[in-house]
CSV table of C-alpha atoms and ligand atoms in Angstrom, one decimal:
chain,number,residue,atom,x,y,z
A,1,MET,CA,0.0,0.0,0.0
A,2,THR,CA,1.4,3.4,-0.9
A,3,ILE,CA,0.3,6.6,0.7
A,4,LEU,CA,3.0,8.6,-1.1
A,5,LYS,CA,1.9,10.8,-4.0
A,6,LEU,CA,4.3,11.3,-6.8
A,7,LYS,CA,5.7,14.8,-7.0
A,8,PRO,CA,6.9,16.0,-10.4
A,9,THR,CA,10.5,16.7,-11.3
A,10,GLY,CA,12.0,19.2,-13.7
A,11,SER,CA,12.8,17.9,-17.2
A,12,ILE,CA,16.3,16.5,-17.9
A,13,PRO,CA,17.9,19.1,-20.2
A,14,PRO,CA,18.1,18.2,-23.9
A,15,GLY,CA,21.4,16.6,-25.1
A,16,PHE,CA,21.9,13.9,-22.5
A,17,GLU,CA,22.2,10.4,-23.9
A,18,SER,CA,22.8,6.9,-22.6
A,19,GLU,CA,24.5,3.8,-23.8
A,20,GLU,CA,23.4,0.4,-22.5
A,21,GLY,CA,21.5,2.1,-19.8
A,22,MET,CA,24.5,4.2,-18.6
A,23,LEU,CA,24.2,8.0,-18.7
A,24,LEU,CA,26.9,9.5,-20.9
A,25,LEU,CA,28.7,12.7,-20.0
A,26,GLY,CA,31.2,14.1,-22.5
A,27,GLY,CA,31.0,10.8,-24.3
A,28,GLN,CA,32.0,8.8,-21.2
A,29,GLY,CA,29.8,6.6,-19.0
A,30,ALA,CA,28.9,8.1,-15.6
A,31,ALA,CA,30.3,5.0,-13.8
A,32,ALA,CA,33.7,5.3,-15.6
A,33,LEU,CA,33.8,9.0,-14.6
A,34,VAL,CA,33.2,8.0,-11.0
A,35,ASP,CA,36.1,5.5,-11.3
A,36,GLU,CA,38.3,8.2,-12.8
A,37,ALA,CA,37.5,10.6,-10.0
A,38,GLY,CA,38.1,7.9,-7.5
A,39,GLU,CA,35.1,8.7,-5.4
A,40,THR,CA,31.6,10.0,-5.3
A,41,PRO,CA,30.1,12.6,-5.1
A,42,LEU,CA,31.3,14.6,-8.0
A,43,PHE,CA,30.2,17.3,-10.3
A,44,VAL,CA,30.7,16.7,-14.0
A,45,TYR,CA,30.6,19.6,-16.5
A,46,ASP,CA,30.4,18.9,-20.2
A,47,ALA,CA,32.6,21.2,-22.3
A,48,GLN,CA,30.7,20.5,-25.6
A,49,MET,CA,27.4,21.5,-24.0
A,50,LEU,CA,29.0,24.7,-22.7
A,51,ARG,CA,30.4,25.5,-26.2
A,52,ARG,CA,27.1,24.7,-27.9
A,53,ARG,CA,25.2,26.9,-25.3
A,54,VAL,CA,27.4,29.9,-26.0
A,55,ALA,CA,27.2,29.3,-29.8
A,56,ASP,CA,23.4,29.1,-29.7
A,57,LEU,CA,23.2,32.2,-27.7
A,58,ARG,CA,25.5,34.2,-30.0
A,59,SER,CA,23.6,33.1,-33.0
A,60,ALA,CA,20.3,34.3,-31.5
A,61,MET,CA,21.6,37.6,-30.2
A,62,PRO,CA,22.4,40.7,-32.3
A,63,ALA,CA,25.8,40.7,-34.0
A,64,GLY,CA,28.5,42.5,-31.9
A,65,LEU,CA,26.7,42.1,-28.6
A,66,HIS,CA,29.2,41.1,-26.0
A,67,LEU,CA,28.7,38.2,-23.6
A,68,HIS,CA,30.1,38.4,-20.1
A,69,TYR,CA,30.2,35.5,-17.7
A,70,ALA,CA,29.4,36.1,-14.0
A,71,MET,CA,31.9,33.7,-12.5
A,72,LYS,CA,30.0,33.3,-9.2
A,73,ALA,CA,27.8,30.9,-11.0
A,74,ASN,CA,30.7,28.4,-11.3
A,75,PRO,CA,34.3,29.4,-10.6
A,76,PHE,CA,35.8,25.9,-11.3
A,77,PRO,CA,39.2,26.9,-12.8
A,78,PRO,CA,39.1,24.5,-15.8
A,79,LEU,CA,35.6,25.7,-16.7
A,80,LEU,CA,36.7,29.3,-16.3
A,81,ALA,CA,39.6,28.6,-18.7
A,82,LEU,CA,37.1,27.2,-21.2
A,83,MET,CA,34.8,30.2,-20.8
A,84,GLU,CA,37.9,32.4,-21.4
A,85,GLU,CA,37.8,31.2,-25.0
A,86,LEU,CA,34.1,31.6,-25.4
A,87,VAL,CA,33.0,34.9,-23.9
A,88,ASP,CA,34.1,38.5,-24.1
A,89,GLY,CA,34.3,39.5,-20.5
A,90,PHE,CA,34.0,38.3,-16.9
A,91,ASP,CA,32.2,39.7,-13.9
A,92,ILE,CA,33.7,39.0,-10.5
A,93,ALA,CA,32.3,39.8,-7.0
A,94,SER,CA,35.3,39.5,-4.7
A,95,ALA,CA,39.1,39.6,-4.4
A,96,GLY,CA,39.0,35.8,-4.1
A,97,GLU,CA,37.3,35.5,-7.5
A,98,LEU,CA,39.8,38.0,-8.9
A,99,ALA,CA,42.7,35.8,-7.7
A,100,VAL,CA,41.1,32.7,-9.4
A,101,ALA,CA,40.5,34.7,-12.5
A,102,GLN,CA,44.2,35.9,-12.5
A,103,GLU,CA,45.4,32.3,-11.9
A,104,THR,CA,43.4,31.3,-14.9
A,105,GLY,CA,45.2,33.9,-17.0
A,106,LEU,CA,42.3,36.3,-17.5
A,107,GLU,CA,43.3,39.8,-18.4
A,108,GLY,CA,42.2,42.6,-16.0
A,109,SER,CA,40.9,44.6,-18.9
A,110,ARG,CA,38.3,41.9,-19.6
A,111,ILE,CA,37.1,41.8,-16.0
A,112,SER,CA,34.5,44.0,-14.1
A,113,PHE,CA,34.0,43.9,-10.4
A,114,ALA,CA,30.5,44.3,-8.9
A,115,GLY,CA,29.3,43.8,-5.3
A,116,PRO,CA,28.1,46.0,-2.5
A,117,GLY,CA,30.8,45.7,0.1
A,118,LYS,CA,34.2,46.0,-1.7
A,119,THR,CA,36.9,46.6,0.9
A,120,ASP,CA,39.9,48.9,0.4
A,121,ARG,CA,42.0,45.8,0.0
A,122,GLU,CA,39.7,44.5,-2.8
A,123,LEU,CA,39.6,47.8,-4.5
A,124,THR,CA,43.4,48.0,-4.4
A,125,ALA,CA,43.8,44.6,-5.9
A,126,ALA,CA,41.3,45.4,-8.6
A,127,LEU,CA,42.7,48.8,-9.5
A,128,ASP,CA,46.2,47.3,-9.7
A,129,ALA,CA,45.0,44.6,-12.1
A,130,GLY,CA,43.3,47.1,-14.4
A,131,VAL,CA,39.8,45.7,-13.6
A,132,THR,CA,36.8,47.9,-14.2
A,133,ILE,CA,35.0,48.6,-10.9
A,134,ASN,CA,31.2,48.8,-11.1
A,135,LEU,CA,30.7,51.4,-8.4
A,136,GLU,CA,27.9,50.6,-5.9
A,137,SER,CA,27.8,53.8,-4.0
A,138,GLU,CA,29.3,57.4,-3.8
A,139,GLY,CA,31.4,56.3,-0.8
A,140,GLU,CA,32.9,53.5,-2.8
A,141,ALA,CA,33.6,55.9,-5.7
A,142,GLU,CA,35.6,58.2,-3.4
A,143,ARG,CA,37.6,55.3,-1.9
A,144,ALA,CA,38.4,54.0,-5.4
A,145,LEU,CA,39.5,57.5,-6.6
A,146,SER,CA,41.7,58.0,-3.6
A,147,ILE,CA,43.3,54.5,-3.6
A,148,ALA,CA,44.0,54.9,-7.3
A,149,ALA,CA,45.6,58.4,-6.8
A,150,GLY,CA,47.8,56.9,-4.0
A,151,ARG,CA,49.0,54.1,-6.4
A,152,ASN,CA,49.3,56.3,-9.4
A,153,VAL,CA,46.9,54.3,-11.5
A,154,ARG,CA,44.1,55.7,-13.6
A,155,PRO,CA,41.0,53.9,-12.3
A,156,ARG,CA,38.7,52.2,-14.7
A,157,LEU,CA,35.3,53.0,-13.3
A,158,ALA,CA,31.7,52.3,-14.3
A,159,VAL,CA,28.6,53.0,-12.3
A,160,ARG,CA,26.1,50.3,-11.3
A,161,VAL,CA,22.7,51.8,-11.3
A,162,ASN,CA,19.8,50.8,-9.1
A,163,PRO,CA,17.0,51.3,-11.6
A,164,ASP,CA,13.5,52.4,-10.8
A,165,PHE,CA,12.2,49.3,-12.5
A,166,GLU,CA,12.7,45.6,-11.9
A,167,LEU,CA,12.9,42.5,-14.0
A,168,LYS,CA,9.4,41.1,-13.6
A,169,GLY,CA,8.9,37.5,-12.8
A,170,SER,CA,12.5,37.0,-11.8
A,171,GLY,CA,13.5,34.6,-9.1
A,172,MET,CA,15.7,37.1,-7.4
A,173,ARG,CA,15.1,40.8,-7.6
A,174,MET,CA,18.2,42.9,-7.6
A,175,GLY,CA,16.8,46.3,-8.8
A,176,GLY,CA,13.9,48.6,-8.1
A,177,GLY,CA,13.0,50.1,-4.8
A,178,ALA,CA,15.5,50.3,-1.9
A,179,ARG,CA,18.5,48.0,-2.6
A,180,PRO,CA,22.0,47.5,-1.4
A,181,PHE,CA,23.0,47.2,-5.1
A,182,GLY,CA,24.0,50.1,-7.2
A,183,VAL,CA,23.4,53.9,-7.0
A,184,ASP,CA,19.8,55.0,-7.2
A,185,ALA,CA,19.0,56.1,-10.7
A,186,ASP,CA,18.3,59.7,-9.7
A,187,ARG,CA,21.9,60.2,-8.3
A,188,ALA,CA,23.8,58.0,-10.9
A,189,GLY,CA,24.3,60.8,-13.5
A,190,ALA,CA,25.8,63.1,-10.9
A,191,LEU,CA,28.2,60.4,-9.7
A,192,ALA,CA,29.4,59.7,-13.2
A,193,ARG,CA,30.0,63.4,-13.8
A,194,ARG,CA,32.1,63.5,-10.5
A,195,ILE,CA,34.3,60.6,-11.4
A,196,ILE,CA,34.9,61.8,-15.0
A,197,SER,CA,35.9,65.2,-13.7
A,198,ALA,CA,38.3,63.5,-11.3
A,199,GLY,CA,40.1,62.0,-14.3
A,200,ALA,CA,38.9,58.4,-14.1
A,201,ASP,CA,38.8,56.2,-17.2
A,202,TRP,CA,35.0,56.2,-17.7
A,203,ARG,CA,33.8,52.8,-18.6
A,204,GLY,CA,30.0,53.2,-18.6
A,205,TRP,CA,26.9,51.8,-17.0
A,206,HIS,CA,26.0,48.6,-15.3
A,207,VAL,CA,22.3,47.8,-14.8
A,208,PHE,CA,21.3,44.4,-13.3
A,209,ALA,CA,17.6,44.3,-12.7
A,210,GLY,CA,17.0,40.6,-11.7
A,211,SER,CA,17.8,37.0,-12.2
A,212,GLN,CA,16.3,33.6,-13.2
A,213,SER,CA,13.5,34.9,-15.5
A,214,LEU,CA,12.0,32.6,-18.0
A,215,ASP,CA,9.8,35.4,-19.5
A,216,ALA,CA,11.3,36.7,-22.7
A,217,GLY,CA,8.9,39.6,-22.8
A,218,ALA,CA,9.8,40.7,-19.3
A,219,ILE,CA,13.5,40.6,-20.1
A,220,LEU,CA,12.9,42.6,-23.3
A,221,SER,CA,11.0,45.3,-21.3
A,222,ALA,CA,13.8,45.5,-18.8
A,223,GLN,CA,16.3,45.9,-21.6
A,224,ALA,CA,14.2,48.6,-23.2
A,225,GLU,CA,13.9,50.5,-19.9
A,226,THR,CA,17.6,50.0,-19.4
A,227,ILE,CA,18.5,51.6,-22.7
A,228,GLU,CA,16.2,54.5,-22.1
A,229,LEU,CA,17.6,55.0,-18.6
A,230,VAL,CA,21.3,54.9,-19.5
A,231,ALA,CA,20.7,57.3,-22.4
A,232,ARG,CA,19.1,59.8,-19.9
A,233,LEU,CA,21.9,59.2,-17.4
A,234,SER,CA,24.6,59.7,-20.1
A,235,ASP,CA,23.0,63.1,-20.9
A,236,GLU,CA,23.2,64.0,-17.3
A,237,ALA,CA,26.8,62.8,-17.1
A,238,GLY,CA,27.7,64.7,-20.2
A,239,ALA,CA,29.6,61.8,-21.8
A,240,PRO,CA,28.7,58.7,-23.8
A,241,PRO,CA,29.4,55.4,-22.2
A,242,PRO,CA,32.0,53.1,-23.8
A,243,LEU,CA,30.0,50.1,-22.5
A,244,VAL,CA,26.4,49.5,-21.5
A,245,ASN,CA,26.2,46.3,-19.4
A,246,LEU,CA,22.5,45.4,-19.8
A,247,GLY,CA,22.7,42.8,-17.0
A,248,GLY,CA,21.1,39.5,-17.7
A,249,GLY,CA,18.5,37.6,-15.8
A,250,PHE,CA,18.2,34.9,-18.4
A,251,GLY,CA,16.7,31.9,-16.5
A,252,VAL,CA,16.9,28.2,-16.9
A,253,PRO,CA,14.1,25.6,-16.5
A,254,TYR,CA,14.7,23.8,-13.2
A,255,PHE,CA,11.3,22.6,-12.3
A,256,SER,CA,8.2,20.8,-13.8
A,257,GLY,CA,6.3,23.2,-16.0
A,258,ASP,CA,9.2,25.6,-16.6
A,259,GLN,CA,9.7,26.4,-20.3
A,260,PRO,CA,13.1,27.3,-21.7
A,261,LEU,CA,13.6,31.0,-22.5
A,262,ASP,CA,12.6,32.1,-26.0
A,263,LEU,CA,16.0,33.3,-27.2
A,264,THR,CA,14.8,34.2,-30.7
A,265,MET,CA,12.3,36.6,-29.3
A,266,ILE,CA,14.9,38.3,-27.1
A,267,GLY,CA,17.5,38.5,-29.9
A,268,ASN,CA,15.1,40.0,-32.4
A,269,GLY,CA,13.6,42.4,-29.9
A,270,LEU,CA,17.0,43.5,-28.7
A,271,ALA,CA,18.2,44.0,-32.2
A,272,ASP,CA,15.3,46.4,-32.8
A,273,LEU,CA,16.0,48.2,-29.5
A,274,LEU,CA,19.7,48.7,-30.4
A,275,ALA,CA,18.8,49.8,-34.0
A,276,ALA,CA,16.6,52.5,-32.5
A,277,ARG,CA,18.9,53.6,-29.7
A,278,PRO,CA,19.4,57.2,-28.7
A,279,ALA,CA,22.2,59.1,-30.4
A,280,ILE,CA,24.3,59.4,-27.3
A,281,LEU,CA,24.6,55.6,-27.3
A,282,ALA,CA,25.6,55.3,-31.0
A,283,GLU,CA,29.2,54.4,-30.3
A,284,SER,CA,28.6,52.3,-27.2
A,285,ARG,CA,29.2,48.6,-26.9
A,286,PHE,CA,26.5,46.5,-25.3
A,287,ALA,CA,27.0,43.4,-23.1
A,288,LEU,CA,24.9,40.8,-21.4
A,289,GLU,CA,26.1,39.4,-18.1
A,290,LEU,CA,25.0,35.9,-17.5
A,291,GLY,CA,25.8,33.2,-15.0
A,292,ARG,CA,23.4,30.3,-14.7
A,293,PHE,CA,22.2,30.5,-18.3
A,294,LEU,CA,25.6,29.7,-19.6
A,295,VAL,CA,26.5,26.9,-17.3
A,296,ALA,CA,23.6,25.3,-15.3
A,297,GLU,CA,22.5,22.7,-17.9
A,298,ALA,CA,26.0,21.5,-18.6
A,299,GLY,CA,26.5,20.2,-15.1
A,300,VAL,CA,25.4,17.0,-13.4
A,301,TYR,CA,25.9,16.0,-9.8
A,302,LEU,CA,26.6,12.3,-9.3
A,303,THR,CA,26.2,10.7,-5.9
A,304,ARG,CA,26.1,7.1,-4.9
A,305,VAL,CA,23.4,5.2,-3.0
A,306,VAL,CA,24.6,4.2,0.4
A,307,GLU,CA,21.4,2.6,1.8
A,308,VAL,CA,17.9,2.0,0.7
A,309,LYS,CA,15.7,2.0,3.8
A,310,GLN,CA,12.0,1.9,4.7
A,311,SER,CA,10.2,4.0,7.2
A,312,ARG,CA,6.4,3.6,7.8
A,313,GLY,CA,5.7,2.6,4.2
A,314,GLU,CA,8.0,5.1,2.5
A,315,THR,CA,11.3,4.4,0.8
A,316,PHE,CA,14.3,6.5,1.5
A,317,VAL,CA,17.2,6.3,-1.0
A,318,VAL,CA,20.1,7.6,1.1
A,319,VAL,CA,23.1,8.9,-0.9
A,320,ASP,CA,26.6,9.9,-0.1
A,321,GLY,CA,26.1,13.5,-1.2
A,322,GLY,CA,23.7,16.2,-0.1
A,323,LEU,CA,22.9,19.8,0.4
A,324,HIS,CA,26.5,20.5,1.5
A,325,HIS,CA,27.4,20.2,-2.2
A,326,GLN,CA,24.1,20.9,-4.0
A,327,LEU,CA,22.2,23.2,-1.7
A,328,ALA,CA,20.0,24.5,-4.5
A,329,ALA,CA,18.6,21.0,-5.3
A,330,SER,CA,17.5,20.6,-1.7
A,331,GLY,CA,15.4,23.8,-2.1
A,332,ASN,CA,17.3,25.8,0.4
A,333,PHE,CA,18.9,28.4,-1.9
A,334,GLY,CA,16.6,31.2,-2.7
A,335,THR,CA,13.4,29.3,-3.3
A,336,VAL,CA,10.2,29.6,-1.3
A,337,VAL,CA,8.6,26.2,-2.1
A,338,ARG,CA,10.7,23.1,-2.3
A,339,ARG,CA,10.4,21.5,-5.8
A,340,ASN,CA,12.3,18.6,-7.4
A,341,TYR,CA,15.2,19.2,-9.7
A,342,PRO,CA,15.5,16.7,-12.6
A,343,ILE,CA,16.9,13.4,-11.2
A,344,ALA,CA,17.7,10.0,-12.6
A,345,LEU,CA,19.6,6.8,-11.9
A,346,ALA,CA,22.7,7.3,-14.0
A,347,ASN,CA,23.5,3.6,-14.3
A,348,ARG,CA,19.8,2.6,-15.1
A,349,PHE,CA,19.1,5.6,-17.2
A,350,SER,CA,16.6,4.0,-19.5
A,351,ALA,CA,14.9,1.6,-17.0
A,352,ALA,CA,11.3,2.0,-16.1
A,353,PRO,CA,10.4,3.6,-12.8
A,354,ALA,CA,9.3,1.5,-9.8
A,355,ALA,CA,5.6,1.6,-9.0
A,356,ASP,CA,6.1,3.7,-5.9
A,357,PRO,CA,7.8,7.0,-5.6
A,358,VAL,CA,10.8,7.4,-3.3
A,359,HIS,CA,12.6,10.1,-1.4
A,360,VAL,CA,16.3,10.7,-2.3
A,361,VAL,CA,18.0,12.1,0.8
A,362,GLY,CA,21.5,13.2,1.5
A,363,CYS,CA,23.8,12.0,4.2
A,364,LEU,CA,23.5,15.1,6.4
A,365,CYS,CA,21.7,14.7,9.8
A,366,THR,CA,19.1,17.4,9.0
A,367,PRO,CA,15.6,17.1,7.6
A,368,LEU,CA,16.5,19.8,5.1
A,369,ASP,CA,18.7,17.4,3.2
A,370,ARG,CA,16.3,16.2,0.6
A,371,LEU,CA,17.5,15.9,-3.0
A,372,GLY,CA,14.3,14.4,-4.4
A,373,GLU,CA,11.0,14.2,-2.7
A,374,ALA,CA,8.5,11.5,-3.8
A,375,VAL,CA,10.2,11.1,-7.2
A,376,ALA,CA,9.8,8.3,-9.7
A,377,LEU,CA,13.1,6.3,-10.1
A,378,PRO,CA,13.8,2.7,-11.2
A,379,PRO,CA,14.2,0.4,-8.2
A,380,ALA,CA,17.4,1.6,-6.5
A,381,ALA,CA,20.0,-0.4,-4.7
A,382,ARG,CA,23.2,0.3,-2.7
A,383,GLY,CA,25.9,1.2,-5.2
A,384,ASP,CA,23.7,2.8,-7.8
A,385,ILE,CA,24.6,6.3,-9.0
A,386,VAL,CA,22.0,9.1,-8.7
A,387,ALA,CA,22.3,11.9,-11.2
A,388,ILE,CA,20.9,15.3,-10.3
A,389,PHE,CA,20.8,17.6,-13.3
A,390,MET,CA,21.0,21.4,-13.6
A,391,ALA,CA,24.0,21.3,-11.4
A,392,GLY,CA,26.4,23.4,-13.4
A,393,ALA,CA,25.6,26.7,-11.6
A,394,TYR,CA,25.4,27.5,-7.9
A,395,GLY,CA,26.5,24.0,-7.0
A,396,ALA,CA,29.8,23.3,-5.3
A,397,SER,CA,30.7,26.9,-4.7
A,398,ALA,CA,27.3,28.0,-3.4
A,399,SER,CA,26.8,25.2,-0.9
A,400,PRO,CA,27.8,24.9,2.8
A,401,SER,CA,30.6,22.4,2.2
A,402,ALA,CA,32.0,22.7,5.7
A,403,PHE,CA,28.6,21.9,7.3
A,404,LEU,CA,28.9,18.5,9.1
A,405,GLY,CA,32.4,17.9,8.0
A,406,HIS,CA,31.9,15.6,5.0
A,407,PHE,CA,34.4,15.5,2.2
A,408,PRO,CA,34.1,18.0,-0.6
A,409,ALA,CA,32.8,16.9,-4.0
A,410,THR,CA,35.2,16.3,-6.8
A,411,GLU,CA,34.7,18.4,-10.0
A,412,LEU,CA,35.5,17.4,-13.5
A,413,LEU,CA,35.3,19.1,-16.9
A,414,VAL,CA,34.9,16.5,-19.6
A,415,GLY,CA,34.8,16.4,-23.3
A,416,ASN,CA,37.2,19.3,-23.8
A,417,ASP,CA,39.3,17.9,-26.6
B,501,PLP,C1,24.5,36.9,-9.7
B,501,PLP,C2,24.8,37.9,-10.7
B,501,PLP,C3,24.8,37.6,-12.0
B,501,PLP,C4,24.5,36.2,-12.5
B,501,PLP,O1,23.2,35.8,-12.3
B,501,PLP,P1,22.6,34.5,-13.0
B,501,PLP,O2,21.2,34.5,-12.4
B,501,PLP,O3,23.4,33.4,-12.6
B,501,PLP,O4,22.6,34.8,-14.4
B,501,PLP,C5,25.2,38.5,-12.9
B,501,PLP,N1,25.5,39.8,-12.5
B,501,PLP,C6,25.4,40.2,-11.2
B,501,PLP,C7,25.7,41.6,-10.9
B,501,PLP,C8,25.1,39.3,-10.3
B,501,PLP,O5,25.0,39.7,-9.0
């Protein structure tokens, strides 16, 4: 007798295949990759999927539009090195990310630095490296100018604007209303004028209005409002911006019912907006700044079944991973209602599901550690490998890996040859 009602999972992203029932990642079987890594759990990122993603995006977007990668989505150095070939710029949010970017060989001139609490130490490192600082406040602007003067460097400065609109339907709102991010739109023009007159190398505007939107129309409206806003601010500043960073907000389908973003609609709409842009923006370059959209679907988290146990009529598939690596899949990273990520048994990829749904739980001693709730899986046994999809963004680096003292997950970039 079952009392457990099946809960839907998100769809496995297109492009994953199997051979003799084994999930393939970068052309290799999941079990072979586990052997290569030596242990579960591990994150596997598929280089070919990353390349295809960027190529598809570029072909949908207007020619000449720059793509920036927000490295907080996934700072794994081999993945970053691959992105270095694929995108035009990088957005960092700390001195630690700057250090990783520099170790990967990224040039400072391709990097911009956003984030509301940049310390003097971080500003110093960024200014020395020739990184563009997206200023988040007047106070930060004055500190950057004085640190640069003390070190005899010409600071590369842009202003991050807190717009008076937001990206509608976005998972995380980062603009509109009172925010810690950016300078309120009604003061941004004056700040740009101040830093230009202080002799800074003026880089332009950064407007990031939200994240994880699957609504192409909402993204286009935010882009239209952004172009209008930065044209007005440029008039106030008395200078055209070399770069307009339009932000991003492109979402990915994590859950049941989510539809992939309509890139063609955004690309065509943005081309029209750029063609009709105000004269003060005629010579400006435009960029999108994307994190999860570029990397989420290319990553899979693999974790091994340690025990299958019963409790009061329900089955618990207990794995050796958990929310300490993949917090987002447990529903504890910026979601209000817990829903299931796409999940499968990697080593029985094409097998039919068992009659009864099961819970897939992590190894942490907390009820929060659920990776799949009432999901359909083939009958699972100790040693099977569970695959959780959509794990390429905000996985290893966005999870509390020190919590409960388990070993960290291995990360692998595959198929990059
Ligand atoms: C987090 C962040 C991003 C990336 O967001 P995604 O939702 O992963 O695309 C881009 N820019 C800024 C300023 C951010 O804070």
